[in-house]
Amino acid sequence: MQRALLLLSFIPFLACQPSSKNTQEKPSVDSTQTLVSELDSTSIDLVEKKATLGKAETITVTNDPVFHKTKTFEAIPLGNVLKQIPAYAHLKPEETQVVFECEDGYNPSMPLTKVISSKAYLAIRDKDAAAGEDWTTLQKGPETKKIAPFYICYTDGRGNDPTYKWPYNLVKISLTSASKETAALFPKHDDSVVKGYGLFKTHCLTCHALNGVGGTLGPELNRPKSVTEYWKTGDLKAFIANPERYRDRVKMPNLGLKKKEIDEIVGYLSYMAKQ
Ligand code: HEC
């Protein structure tokens, strides 16, 4: 399944190659270049910059929530990596969101203040890897997950708090304006769904977009039609509670949410359907 997703995410990439080549051959290169440099200035391609990301140290992560054991990595303090993003120096930390972009479309994000006030690291090598290799893979039920090329972890606990993200198979980090995300997703006209909005941001936005903002591992949930318009409410809630009850080999995990939390999230999705 993971493989299939990877392939899918490569198709647009491959499809882009010829056209970007074409643009380079045309004389009207200017606008493309501006766009590219703008994008570059708020993000860092970790794979491309691997050699210059910074000095790695050996760290120990107790109770790593991804590997479910204590792990040792070679890792670079994440703060040092973020500082290499050109826009970093001009951004206000309290208004900035860090978006972790994984190869398969999983895009979790965290407020920059939260990242820099924790002991976050960019792991570049697993000490348990075989000689000559950087990473081991991870067996999750029937699936084999690829941890390479990079993994975000913390040495100050944080494993039990779902607002701290531990993405693996990470390829890029971007900084975005938190207010842009809030403008697209915050329920401005209904206080009663604010709680659902917070839960959605923590548990769903990593994989799903709403109005184009968010992860791409799962489908967009609001555009052009909201899932609340074509799923019966009872089924929608039961699916979120346990996706495997609805589809074999489903790629959405059981998130272990409480019934009340699911009600709040679906309340928020129904509100967003009208926005
Ligand atoms: C780890 C990634 C991930 C997370 C987190 C996640 N989903 Fe999903 N979701 C998926 C994927 C992948 C699918 C496609 C399911 C499949 O395999 O058919 C999906 C499918 C869905 C669907 C069905 C869409 C359709 O029309 O078929 C709904 C509804 C949904 N997710 C809601 C949610 C909600 C609400 C949350 C948060 C509580 C959430 N998901 C969290 C990955 C995720």
Tab-separated table of C-alpha atoms and ligand atoms in Angstrom:
chain	number	residue	atom	x	y	z
A	1	MET	CA	0.000	0.000	0.000
A	2	GLN	CA	2.780	2.353	1.009
A	3	ARG	CA	4.494	1.442	-2.251
A	4	ALA	CA	1.387	2.285	-4.242
A	5	LEU	CA	1.143	5.646	-2.492
A	6	LEU	CA	4.766	6.367	-3.203
A	7	LEU	CA	4.274	5.585	-6.845
A	8	LEU	CA	1.223	7.798	-6.974
A	9	SER	CA	3.077	10.669	-5.424
A	10	PHE	CA	5.799	10.281	-8.011
A	11	ILE	CA	3.452	10.513	-10.970
A	12	PRO	CA	2.811	14.258	-10.689
A	13	PHE	CA	6.532	14.704	-10.077
A	14	LEU	CA	7.432	12.832	-13.236
A	15	ALA	CA	4.696	14.572	-15.137
A	16	CYS	CA	6.212	17.913	-14.108
A	17	GLN	CA	9.650	17.189	-15.463
A	18	PRO	CA	9.153	17.807	-19.170
A	19	SER	CA	7.148	20.990	-18.667
A	20	SER	CA	9.665	22.580	-16.302
A	21	LYS	CA	12.385	21.706	-18.815
A	22	ASN	CA	10.345	23.424	-21.477
A	23	THR	CA	9.947	26.549	-19.385
A	24	GLN	CA	13.680	26.745	-18.973
A	25	GLU	CA	14.142	26.759	-22.736
A	26	LYS	CA	11.669	29.576	-23.259
A	27	PRO	CA	12.871	33.161	-23.017
A	28	SER	CA	10.055	34.143	-20.590
A	29	VAL	CA	11.825	32.544	-17.649
A	30	ASP	CA	11.480	35.510	-15.297
A	31	SER	CA	8.163	34.807	-13.618
A	32	THR	CA	9.038	31.144	-13.114
A	33	GLN	CA	12.295	32.071	-11.476
A	34	THR	CA	10.678	34.544	-9.118
A	35	LEU	CA	8.190	31.911	-8.092
A	36	VAL	CA	10.913	29.334	-7.525
A	37	SER	CA	13.060	31.644	-5.432
A	38	GLU	CA	10.029	32.668	-3.373
A	39	LEU	CA	9.224	29.039	-2.671
A	40	ASP	CA	12.844	28.275	-1.888
A	41	SER	CA	13.124	31.069	0.581
A	42	THR	CA	10.546	29.535	2.940
A	43	SER	CA	11.619	25.928	2.692
A	44	ILE	CA	14.572	23.577	2.755
A	45	ASP	CA	14.964	20.510	0.586
A	46	LEU	CA	16.662	18.179	3.062
A	47	VAL	CA	17.768	15.653	0.475
A	48	GLU	CA	19.423	18.254	-1.728
A	49	LYS	CA	21.071	19.999	1.239
A	50	LYS	CA	22.032	16.826	3.091
A	51	ALA	CA	25.777	17.511	3.047
A	52	THR	CA	25.430	20.974	4.615
A	53	LEU	CA	22.608	20.516	7.135
A	54	GLY	CA	24.908	20.823	10.131
A	55	LYS	CA	26.939	18.899	12.656
A	56	ALA	CA	25.342	15.683	13.865
A	57	GLU	CA	25.569	14.369	17.412
A	58	THR	CA	24.569	11.058	18.968
A	59	ILE	CA	21.245	11.276	20.801
A	60	THR	CA	19.141	8.841	22.807
A	61	VAL	CA	15.361	8.904	22.555
A	62	THR	CA	13.697	7.121	25.460
A	63	ASN	CA	10.377	5.443	24.598
A	64	ASP	CA	10.407	6.521	20.958
A	65	PRO	CA	6.685	6.481	20.000
A	66	VAL	CA	7.361	5.367	16.412
A	67	PHE	CA	9.719	2.475	17.207
A	68	HIS	CA	8.151	1.755	20.631
A	69	LYS	CA	11.516	1.405	22.316
A	70	THR	CA	14.563	3.410	23.297
A	71	LYS	CA	16.562	4.408	20.243
A	72	THR	CA	19.899	6.001	19.402
A	73	PHE	CA	20.366	8.212	16.371
A	74	GLU	CA	22.858	10.495	14.739
A	75	ALA	CA	20.952	13.739	14.630
A	76	ILE	CA	21.215	17.476	14.045
A	77	PRO	CA	19.417	19.914	16.394
A	78	LEU	CA	16.321	20.904	14.398
A	79	GLY	CA	16.763	24.576	15.333
A	80	ASN	CA	20.096	24.611	13.458
A	81	VAL	CA	18.419	23.198	10.354
A	82	LEU	CA	15.516	25.665	10.478
A	83	LYS	CA	17.950	28.591	10.675
A	84	GLN	CA	19.186	27.662	7.214
A	85	ILE	CA	15.787	28.433	5.686
A	86	PRO	CA	16.355	31.865	4.127
A	87	ALA	CA	13.047	33.324	5.358
A	88	TYR	CA	13.680	32.183	8.948
A	89	ALA	CA	15.398	35.402	9.992
A	90	HIS	CA	12.475	37.606	8.906
A	91	LEU	CA	9.597	35.582	10.292
A	92	LYS	CA	7.916	36.150	13.643
A	93	PRO	CA	8.123	32.769	15.444
A	94	GLU	CA	4.724	33.221	17.107
A	95	GLU	CA	3.074	33.632	13.688
A	96	THR	CA	4.930	30.827	11.944
A	97	GLN	CA	3.977	27.223	11.363
A	98	VAL	CA	6.570	24.534	10.557
A	99	VAL	CA	5.321	22.057	7.944
A	100	PHE	CA	7.096	18.703	7.656
A	101	GLU	CA	6.722	17.257	4.166
A	102	CYS	CA	7.059	13.498	3.825
A	103	GLU	CA	7.572	11.600	0.609
A	104	ASP	CA	4.137	9.959	0.789
A	105	GLY	CA	2.145	13.180	1.294
A	106	TYR	CA	1.952	13.064	5.103
A	107	ASN	CA	2.381	16.757	6.033
A	108	PRO	CA	2.165	17.308	9.774
A	109	SER	CA	2.728	20.829	11.061
A	110	MET	CA	3.593	22.480	14.385
A	111	PRO	CA	3.873	26.042	15.621
A	112	LEU	CA	7.495	27.217	15.318
A	113	THR	CA	7.540	28.339	18.970
A	114	LYS	CA	6.658	24.795	19.998
A	115	VAL	CA	9.431	23.311	17.857
A	116	ILE	CA	12.145	25.640	19.129
A	117	SER	CA	11.149	25.317	22.760
A	118	SER	CA	11.482	21.520	22.651
A	119	LYS	CA	14.583	19.376	22.173
A	120	ALA	CA	13.700	18.512	18.592
A	121	TYR	CA	16.212	16.803	16.303
A	122	LEU	CA	16.486	15.876	12.667
A	123	ALA	CA	17.720	12.277	12.771
A	124	ILE	CA	19.942	11.388	9.826
A	125	ARG	CA	21.037	7.878	10.799
A	126	ASP	CA	19.720	5.080	12.987
A	127	LYS	CA	22.487	3.536	15.108
A	128	ASP	CA	20.727	0.154	14.756
A	129	ALA	CA	21.140	0.232	10.968
A	130	ALA	CA	23.326	-2.403	9.336
A	131	ALA	CA	26.927	-1.469	8.525
A	132	GLY	CA	27.022	0.775	5.482
A	133	GLU	CA	23.336	1.680	5.782
A	134	ASP	CA	21.658	4.690	7.394
A	135	TRP	CA	18.268	3.294	8.307
A	136	THR	CA	16.290	0.257	9.308
A	137	THR	CA	12.694	-0.085	8.115
A	138	LEU	CA	9.752	-0.282	10.466
A	139	GLN	CA	7.196	-3.066	10.464
A	140	LYS	CA	3.703	-1.771	11.295
A	141	GLY	CA	1.307	-4.698	11.112
A	142	PRO	CA	1.479	-5.971	7.522
A	143	GLU	CA	3.158	-2.791	6.252
A	144	THR	CA	6.839	-1.973	5.987
A	145	LYS	CA	7.451	1.735	6.554
A	146	LYS	CA	10.431	3.546	5.138
A	147	ILE	CA	12.093	5.811	7.731
A	148	ALA	CA	14.753	7.208	5.366
A	149	PRO	CA	15.848	9.790	4.483
A	150	PHE	CA	15.059	11.807	7.647
A	151	TYR	CA	13.085	11.482	10.874
A	152	ILE	CA	12.030	14.077	13.466
A	153	CYS	CA	12.397	13.072	17.125
A	154	TYR	CA	12.728	14.649	20.581
A	155	THR	CA	15.003	13.930	23.532
A	156	ASP	CA	12.729	15.620	26.094
A	157	GLY	CA	9.798	13.186	26.146
A	158	ARG	CA	6.846	14.536	24.064
A	159	GLY	CA	6.004	11.056	22.786
A	160	ASN	CA	2.570	10.995	24.402
A	161	ASP	CA	1.462	14.466	23.303
A	162	PRO	CA	-0.204	14.257	19.848
A	163	THR	CA	0.557	17.937	19.167
A	164	TYR	CA	4.256	16.986	18.828
A	165	LYS	CA	4.865	15.386	15.444
A	166	TRP	CA	7.352	12.591	14.742
A	167	PRO	CA	7.369	12.347	10.938
A	168	TYR	CA	9.612	9.812	9.188
A	169	ASN	CA	10.321	9.472	5.463
A	170	LEU	CA	10.754	13.255	5.691
A	171	VAL	CA	12.157	15.088	2.657
A	172	LYS	CA	11.436	18.783	3.112
A	173	ILE	CA	10.598	21.392	5.762
A	174	SER	CA	8.628	24.571	5.021
A	175	LEU	CA	7.696	27.587	7.076
A	176	THR	CA	4.231	29.024	6.488
A	177	SER	CA	2.274	31.815	8.030
A	178	ALA	CA	0.138	30.438	10.847
A	179	SER	CA	-2.431	33.148	10.118
A	180	LYS	CA	-2.868	31.867	6.538
A	181	GLU	CA	-3.706	28.420	7.880
A	182	THR	CA	-6.011	29.951	10.479
A	183	ALA	CA	-7.705	32.129	7.843
A	184	ALA	CA	-8.498	29.050	5.747
A	185	LEU	CA	-9.623	26.783	8.571
A	186	PHE	CA	-10.718	28.701	11.670
A	187	PRO	CA	-14.513	28.637	12.229
A	188	LYS	CA	-15.076	32.388	12.375
A	189	HIS	CA	-18.846	32.345	12.795
A	190	ASP	CA	-19.482	29.523	15.213
A	191	ASP	CA	-17.797	29.207	18.617
A	192	SER	CA	-19.372	25.810	19.239
A	193	VAL	CA	-17.138	24.099	16.666
A	194	VAL	CA	-13.817	25.635	17.764
A	195	LYS	CA	-13.016	22.526	19.780
A	196	GLY	CA	-13.658	20.348	16.728
A	197	TYR	CA	-11.370	22.644	14.715
A	198	GLY	CA	-8.545	22.103	17.237
A	199	LEU	CA	-9.056	18.333	17.176
A	200	PHE	CA	-9.162	18.314	13.379
A	201	LYS	CA	-5.888	20.246	13.212
A	202	THR	CA	-4.172	17.837	15.595
A	203	HIS	CA	-5.511	14.537	14.283
A	204	CYS	CA	-6.587	14.929	10.655
A	205	LEU	CA	-4.846	17.849	8.920
A	206	THR	CA	-1.582	15.878	8.802
A	207	CYS	CA	-3.062	13.659	6.084
A	208	HIS	CA	-6.105	15.519	4.772
A	209	ALA	CA	-6.540	18.955	3.299
A	210	LEU	CA	-9.549	21.141	3.900
A	211	ASN	CA	-10.033	23.873	1.294
A	212	GLY	CA	-6.623	22.986	-0.116
A	213	VAL	CA	-4.701	23.442	3.168
A	214	GLY	CA	-3.143	20.342	4.748
A	215	GLY	CA	-1.709	16.918	3.962
A	216	THR	CA	-2.169	14.980	0.753
A	217	LEU	CA	-1.815	11.389	1.975
A	218	GLY	CA	-5.603	11.138	2.316
A	219	PRO	CA	-8.238	12.882	0.159
A	220	GLU	CA	-9.323	16.522	0.500
A	221	LEU	CA	-12.400	16.501	2.736
A	222	ASN	CA	-14.243	19.713	1.812
A	223	ARG	CA	-13.732	20.601	-1.863
A	224	PRO	CA	-15.600	20.529	-4.135
A	225	LYS	CA	-17.985	18.578	-1.896
A	226	SER	CA	-17.703	18.019	1.833
A	227	VAL	CA	-17.594	14.427	3.074
A	228	THR	CA	-20.510	15.422	5.314
A	229	GLU	CA	-22.625	15.887	2.165
A	230	TYR	CA	-22.110	12.431	0.686
A	231	TRP	CA	-21.497	10.249	3.748
A	232	LYS	CA	-24.357	9.481	6.163
A	233	THR	CA	-23.400	11.048	9.510
A	234	GLY	CA	-23.530	7.724	11.367
A	235	ASP	CA	-21.259	6.031	8.827
A	236	LEU	CA	-18.867	8.955	8.769
A	237	LYS	CA	-18.429	8.800	12.533
A	238	ALA	CA	-18.090	5.015	12.528
A	239	PHE	CA	-15.530	5.206	9.700
A	240	ILE	CA	-13.412	7.748	11.596
A	241	ALA	CA	-13.641	5.576	14.718
A	242	ASN	CA	-12.506	2.479	12.867
A	243	PRO	CA	-11.724	2.756	9.128
A	244	GLU	CA	-11.024	-0.983	8.858
A	245	ARG	CA	-14.690	-1.704	9.448
A	246	TYR	CA	-15.415	-0.037	6.097
A	247	ARG	CA	-12.562	-0.937	3.777
A	248	ASP	CA	-10.075	-3.767	3.538
A	249	ARG	CA	-6.469	-2.653	3.352
A	250	VAL	CA	-7.522	0.884	4.243
A	251	LYS	CA	-4.666	3.390	4.487
A	252	MET	CA	-6.245	5.508	7.200
A	253	PRO	CA	-5.202	4.314	10.667
A	254	ASN	CA	-7.480	3.851	13.644
A	255	LEU	CA	-6.678	7.027	15.580
A	256	GLY	CA	-8.094	5.860	18.903
A	257	LEU	CA	-10.362	8.905	19.276
A	258	LYS	CA	-13.164	9.083	21.815
A	259	LYS	CA	-16.789	9.224	20.617
A	260	LYS	CA	-17.121	12.786	21.895
A	261	GLU	CA	-14.017	13.899	19.994
A	262	ILE	CA	-15.371	12.386	16.770
A	263	ASP	CA	-18.700	14.200	17.305
A	264	GLU	CA	-16.779	17.486	17.670
A	265	ILE	CA	-14.722	16.851	14.517
A	266	VAL	CA	-17.776	15.944	12.438
A	267	GLY	CA	-19.546	19.054	13.815
A	268	TYR	CA	-16.628	21.138	12.559
A	269	LEU	CA	-16.631	19.400	9.142
A	270	SER	CA	-20.391	20.060	8.779
A	271	TYR	CA	-19.812	23.730	9.595
A	272	MET	CA	-16.979	23.949	7.040
A	273	ALA	CA	-19.238	22.389	4.378
A	274	LYS	CA	-21.209	25.636	4.404
A	275	GLN	CA	-18.143	27.899	4.166
B	1	HEC	C1	-2.190	8.932	8.667
B	1	HEC	C2	-3.030	9.618	7.715
B	1	HEC	C3	-4.476	9.888	8.033
B	1	HEC	C4	-4.984	10.511	9.152
B	1	HEC	C5	-4.223	11.032	10.362
B	1	HEC	C6	-6.407	10.635	8.922
B	1	HEC	N1	-6.744	10.089	7.727
B	1	HEC	FE1	-8.596	10.008	6.902
B	1	HEC	N2	-7.886	8.973	5.336
B	1	HEC	C7	-6.555	8.701	5.109
B	1	HEC	C8	-6.439	7.957	3.866
B	1	HEC	C9	-5.134	7.472	3.257
B	1	HEC	C10	-7.743	7.809	3.361
B	1	HEC	C11	-8.171	7.062	2.118
B	1	HEC	C12	-8.730	5.793	2.675
B	1	HEC	C13	-8.560	4.579	1.845
B	1	HEC	O1	-7.528	3.935	1.962
B	1	HEC	O2	-9.488	4.255	1.127
B	1	HEC	C14	-8.626	8.453	4.318
B	1	HEC	C15	-10.005	8.531	4.172
B	1	HEC	C16	-10.822	9.306	4.946
B	1	HEC	C17	-12.233	9.525	4.708
B	1	HEC	C18	-13.029	8.943	3.581
B	1	HEC	C19	-13.021	9.904	2.429
B	1	HEC	C20	-13.822	9.402	1.272
B	1	HEC	O3	-14.641	10.155	0.793
B	1	HEC	O4	-13.628	8.269	0.879
B	1	HEC	C21	-12.686	10.358	5.690
B	1	HEC	C22	-14.088	10.878	5.869
B	1	HEC	C23	-11.571	10.644	6.556
B	1	HEC	N3	-10.460	9.994	6.072
B	1	HEC	C24	-11.621	11.460	7.641
B	1	HEC	C25	-10.581	11.651	8.528
B	1	HEC	C26	-10.687	12.422	9.755
B	1	HEC	C27	-11.924	13.181	10.199
B	1	HEC	C28	-9.483	12.346	10.372
B	1	HEC	C29	-9.092	12.907	11.708
B	1	HEC	C30	-9.881	12.465	12.817
B	1	HEC	C31	-8.597	11.549	9.523
B	1	HEC	N4	-9.312	11.128	8.420
B	1	HEC	C32	-7.271	11.251	9.801
B	1	HEC	C33	-5.486	9.034	5.894
B	1	HEC	C34	-5.594	9.629	7.143
